[in-house]
XYZ file of N, CA and C in Angstrom:
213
model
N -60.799 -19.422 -119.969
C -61.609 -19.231 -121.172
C -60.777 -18.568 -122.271
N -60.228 -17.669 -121.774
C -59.285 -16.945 -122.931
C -58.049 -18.133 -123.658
N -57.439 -18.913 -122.969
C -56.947 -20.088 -123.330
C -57.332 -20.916 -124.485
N -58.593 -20.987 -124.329
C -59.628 -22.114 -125.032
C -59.951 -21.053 -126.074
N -60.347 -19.886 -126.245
C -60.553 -19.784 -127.355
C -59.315 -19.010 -128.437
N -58.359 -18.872 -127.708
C -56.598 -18.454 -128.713
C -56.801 -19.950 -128.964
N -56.523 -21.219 -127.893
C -56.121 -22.653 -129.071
C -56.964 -22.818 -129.828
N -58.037 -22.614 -129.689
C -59.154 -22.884 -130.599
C -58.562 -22.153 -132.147
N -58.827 -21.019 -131.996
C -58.387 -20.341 -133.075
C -56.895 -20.586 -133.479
N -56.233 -20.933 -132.946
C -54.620 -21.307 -133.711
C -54.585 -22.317 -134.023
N -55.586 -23.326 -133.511
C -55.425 -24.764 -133.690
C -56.135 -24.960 -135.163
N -57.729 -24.267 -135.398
C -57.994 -24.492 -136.136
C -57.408 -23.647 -137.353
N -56.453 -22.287 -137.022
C -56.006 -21.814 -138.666
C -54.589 -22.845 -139.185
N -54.337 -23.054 -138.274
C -52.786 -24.743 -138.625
C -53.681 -25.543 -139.130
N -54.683 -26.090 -138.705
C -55.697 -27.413 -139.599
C -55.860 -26.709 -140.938
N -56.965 -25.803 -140.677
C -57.192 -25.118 -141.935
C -56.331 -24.761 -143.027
N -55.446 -24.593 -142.793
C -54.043 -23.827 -143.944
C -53.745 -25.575 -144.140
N -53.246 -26.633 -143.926
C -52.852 -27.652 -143.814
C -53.830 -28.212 -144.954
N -55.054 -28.546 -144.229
C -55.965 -29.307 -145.120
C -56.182 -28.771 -146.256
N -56.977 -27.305 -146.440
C -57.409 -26.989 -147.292
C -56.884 -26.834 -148.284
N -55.179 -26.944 -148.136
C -53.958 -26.927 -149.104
C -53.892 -27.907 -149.754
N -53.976 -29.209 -148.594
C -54.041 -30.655 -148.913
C -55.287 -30.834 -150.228
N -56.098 -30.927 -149.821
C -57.604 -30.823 -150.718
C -57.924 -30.125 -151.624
N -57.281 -29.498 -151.949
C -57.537 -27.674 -153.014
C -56.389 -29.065 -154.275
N -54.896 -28.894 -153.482
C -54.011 -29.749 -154.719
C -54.627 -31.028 -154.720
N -54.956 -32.020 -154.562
C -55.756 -32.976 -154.444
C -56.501 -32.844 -155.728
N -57.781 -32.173 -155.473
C -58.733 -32.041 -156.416
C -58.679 -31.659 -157.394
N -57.807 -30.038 -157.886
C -57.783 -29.566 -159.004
C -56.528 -28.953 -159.339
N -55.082 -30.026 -158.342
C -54.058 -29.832 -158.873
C -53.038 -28.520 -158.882
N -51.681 -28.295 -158.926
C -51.022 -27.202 -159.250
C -51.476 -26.304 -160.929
N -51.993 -25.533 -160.638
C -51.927 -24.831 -161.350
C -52.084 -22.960 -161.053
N -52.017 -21.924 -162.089
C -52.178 -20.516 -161.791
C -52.955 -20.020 -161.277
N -54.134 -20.884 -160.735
C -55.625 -20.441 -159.645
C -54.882 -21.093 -158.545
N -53.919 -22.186 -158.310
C -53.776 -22.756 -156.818
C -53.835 -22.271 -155.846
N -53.247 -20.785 -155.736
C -53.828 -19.955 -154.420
C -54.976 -19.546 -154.069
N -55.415 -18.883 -155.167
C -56.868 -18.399 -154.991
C -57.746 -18.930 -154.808
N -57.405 -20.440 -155.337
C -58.606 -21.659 -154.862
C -58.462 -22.079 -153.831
N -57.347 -22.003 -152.867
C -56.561 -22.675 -151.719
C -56.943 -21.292 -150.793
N -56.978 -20.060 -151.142
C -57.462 -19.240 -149.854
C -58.739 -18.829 -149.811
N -59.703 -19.164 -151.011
C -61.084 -19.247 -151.115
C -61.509 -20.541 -150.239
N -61.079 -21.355 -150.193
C -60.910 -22.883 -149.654
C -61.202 -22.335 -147.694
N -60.130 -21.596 -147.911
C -59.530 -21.349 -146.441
C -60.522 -20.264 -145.579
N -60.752 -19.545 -146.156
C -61.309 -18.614 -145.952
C -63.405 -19.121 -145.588
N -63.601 -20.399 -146.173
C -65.070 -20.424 -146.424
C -64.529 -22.189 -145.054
N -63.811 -21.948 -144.966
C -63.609 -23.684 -143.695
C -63.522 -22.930 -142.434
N -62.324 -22.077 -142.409
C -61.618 -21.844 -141.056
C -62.934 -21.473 -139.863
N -63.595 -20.548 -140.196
C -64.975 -20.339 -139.169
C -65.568 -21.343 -138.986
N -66.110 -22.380 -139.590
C -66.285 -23.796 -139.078
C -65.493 -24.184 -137.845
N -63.855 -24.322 -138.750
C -63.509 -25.402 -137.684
C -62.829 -24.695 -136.447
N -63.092 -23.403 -136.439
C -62.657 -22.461 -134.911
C -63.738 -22.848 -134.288
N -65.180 -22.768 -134.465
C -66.318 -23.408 -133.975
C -66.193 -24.775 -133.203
N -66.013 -25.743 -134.330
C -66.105 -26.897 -133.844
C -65.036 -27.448 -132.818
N -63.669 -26.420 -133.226
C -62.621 -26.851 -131.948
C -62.933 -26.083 -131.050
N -63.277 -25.307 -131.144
C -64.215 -24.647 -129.308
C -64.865 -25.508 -128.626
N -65.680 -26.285 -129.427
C -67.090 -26.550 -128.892
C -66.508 -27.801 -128.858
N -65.732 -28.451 -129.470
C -65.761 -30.307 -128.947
C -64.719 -30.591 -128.868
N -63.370 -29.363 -128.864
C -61.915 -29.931 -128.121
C -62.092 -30.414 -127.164
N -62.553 -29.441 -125.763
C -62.085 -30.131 -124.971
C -62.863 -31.563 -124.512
N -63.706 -32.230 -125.301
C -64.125 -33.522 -124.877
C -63.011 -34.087 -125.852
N -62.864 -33.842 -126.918
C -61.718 -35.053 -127.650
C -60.232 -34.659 -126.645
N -59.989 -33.655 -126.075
C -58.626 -33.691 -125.174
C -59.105 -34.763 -123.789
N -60.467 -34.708 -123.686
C -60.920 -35.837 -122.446
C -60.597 -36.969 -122.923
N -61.211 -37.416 -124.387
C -60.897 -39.001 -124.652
C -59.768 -39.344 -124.848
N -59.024 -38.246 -125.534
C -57.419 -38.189 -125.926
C -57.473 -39.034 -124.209
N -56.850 -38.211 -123.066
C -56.418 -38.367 -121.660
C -57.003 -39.916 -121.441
N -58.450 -40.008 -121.892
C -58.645 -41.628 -121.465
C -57.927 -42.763 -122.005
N -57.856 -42.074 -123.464
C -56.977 -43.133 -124.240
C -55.361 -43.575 -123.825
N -55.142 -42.527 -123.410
C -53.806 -42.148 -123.225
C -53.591 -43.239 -121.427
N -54.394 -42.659 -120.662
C -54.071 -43.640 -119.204
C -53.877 -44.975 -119.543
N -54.871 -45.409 -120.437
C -55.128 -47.180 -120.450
C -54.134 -47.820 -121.378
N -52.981 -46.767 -122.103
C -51.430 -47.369 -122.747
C -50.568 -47.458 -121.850
């Protein structure tokens, strides 16, 4: 259990910092707010997606493994 919830949480602050970086410049571009909009970004996702990679990693690491036998 302790396993599952450190990847959980490392997995989802690497997504989080990644995307929300991705999507923040995306939408409203480099400019002198880019951080503050990019860790406001970060800050209002990351508890989501520590959630959701708790709760439905390990079935997508199941389908991952199914997908993975039948190559």
């Amino acid at each position: 259990m302790k396993l599952r919830i450190i990847f959980a949480l490392m997995m989802s602050m690497v997504l989080g910092v990644m995307m929300t970086g991705w999507v923040t410049w995306l939408n409203l571009g480099w400019d002198e707010q880019f951080f503050s909009n990019w860790m406001r970004a970060f800050v209002s996702a990351w508890p989501m997606a520590a959630t959701i990679s708790f709760f439905v990693g390990p079935e997508i690491q199941q389908a991952a493994a199914r997908v993975a036998a039948k190559l």
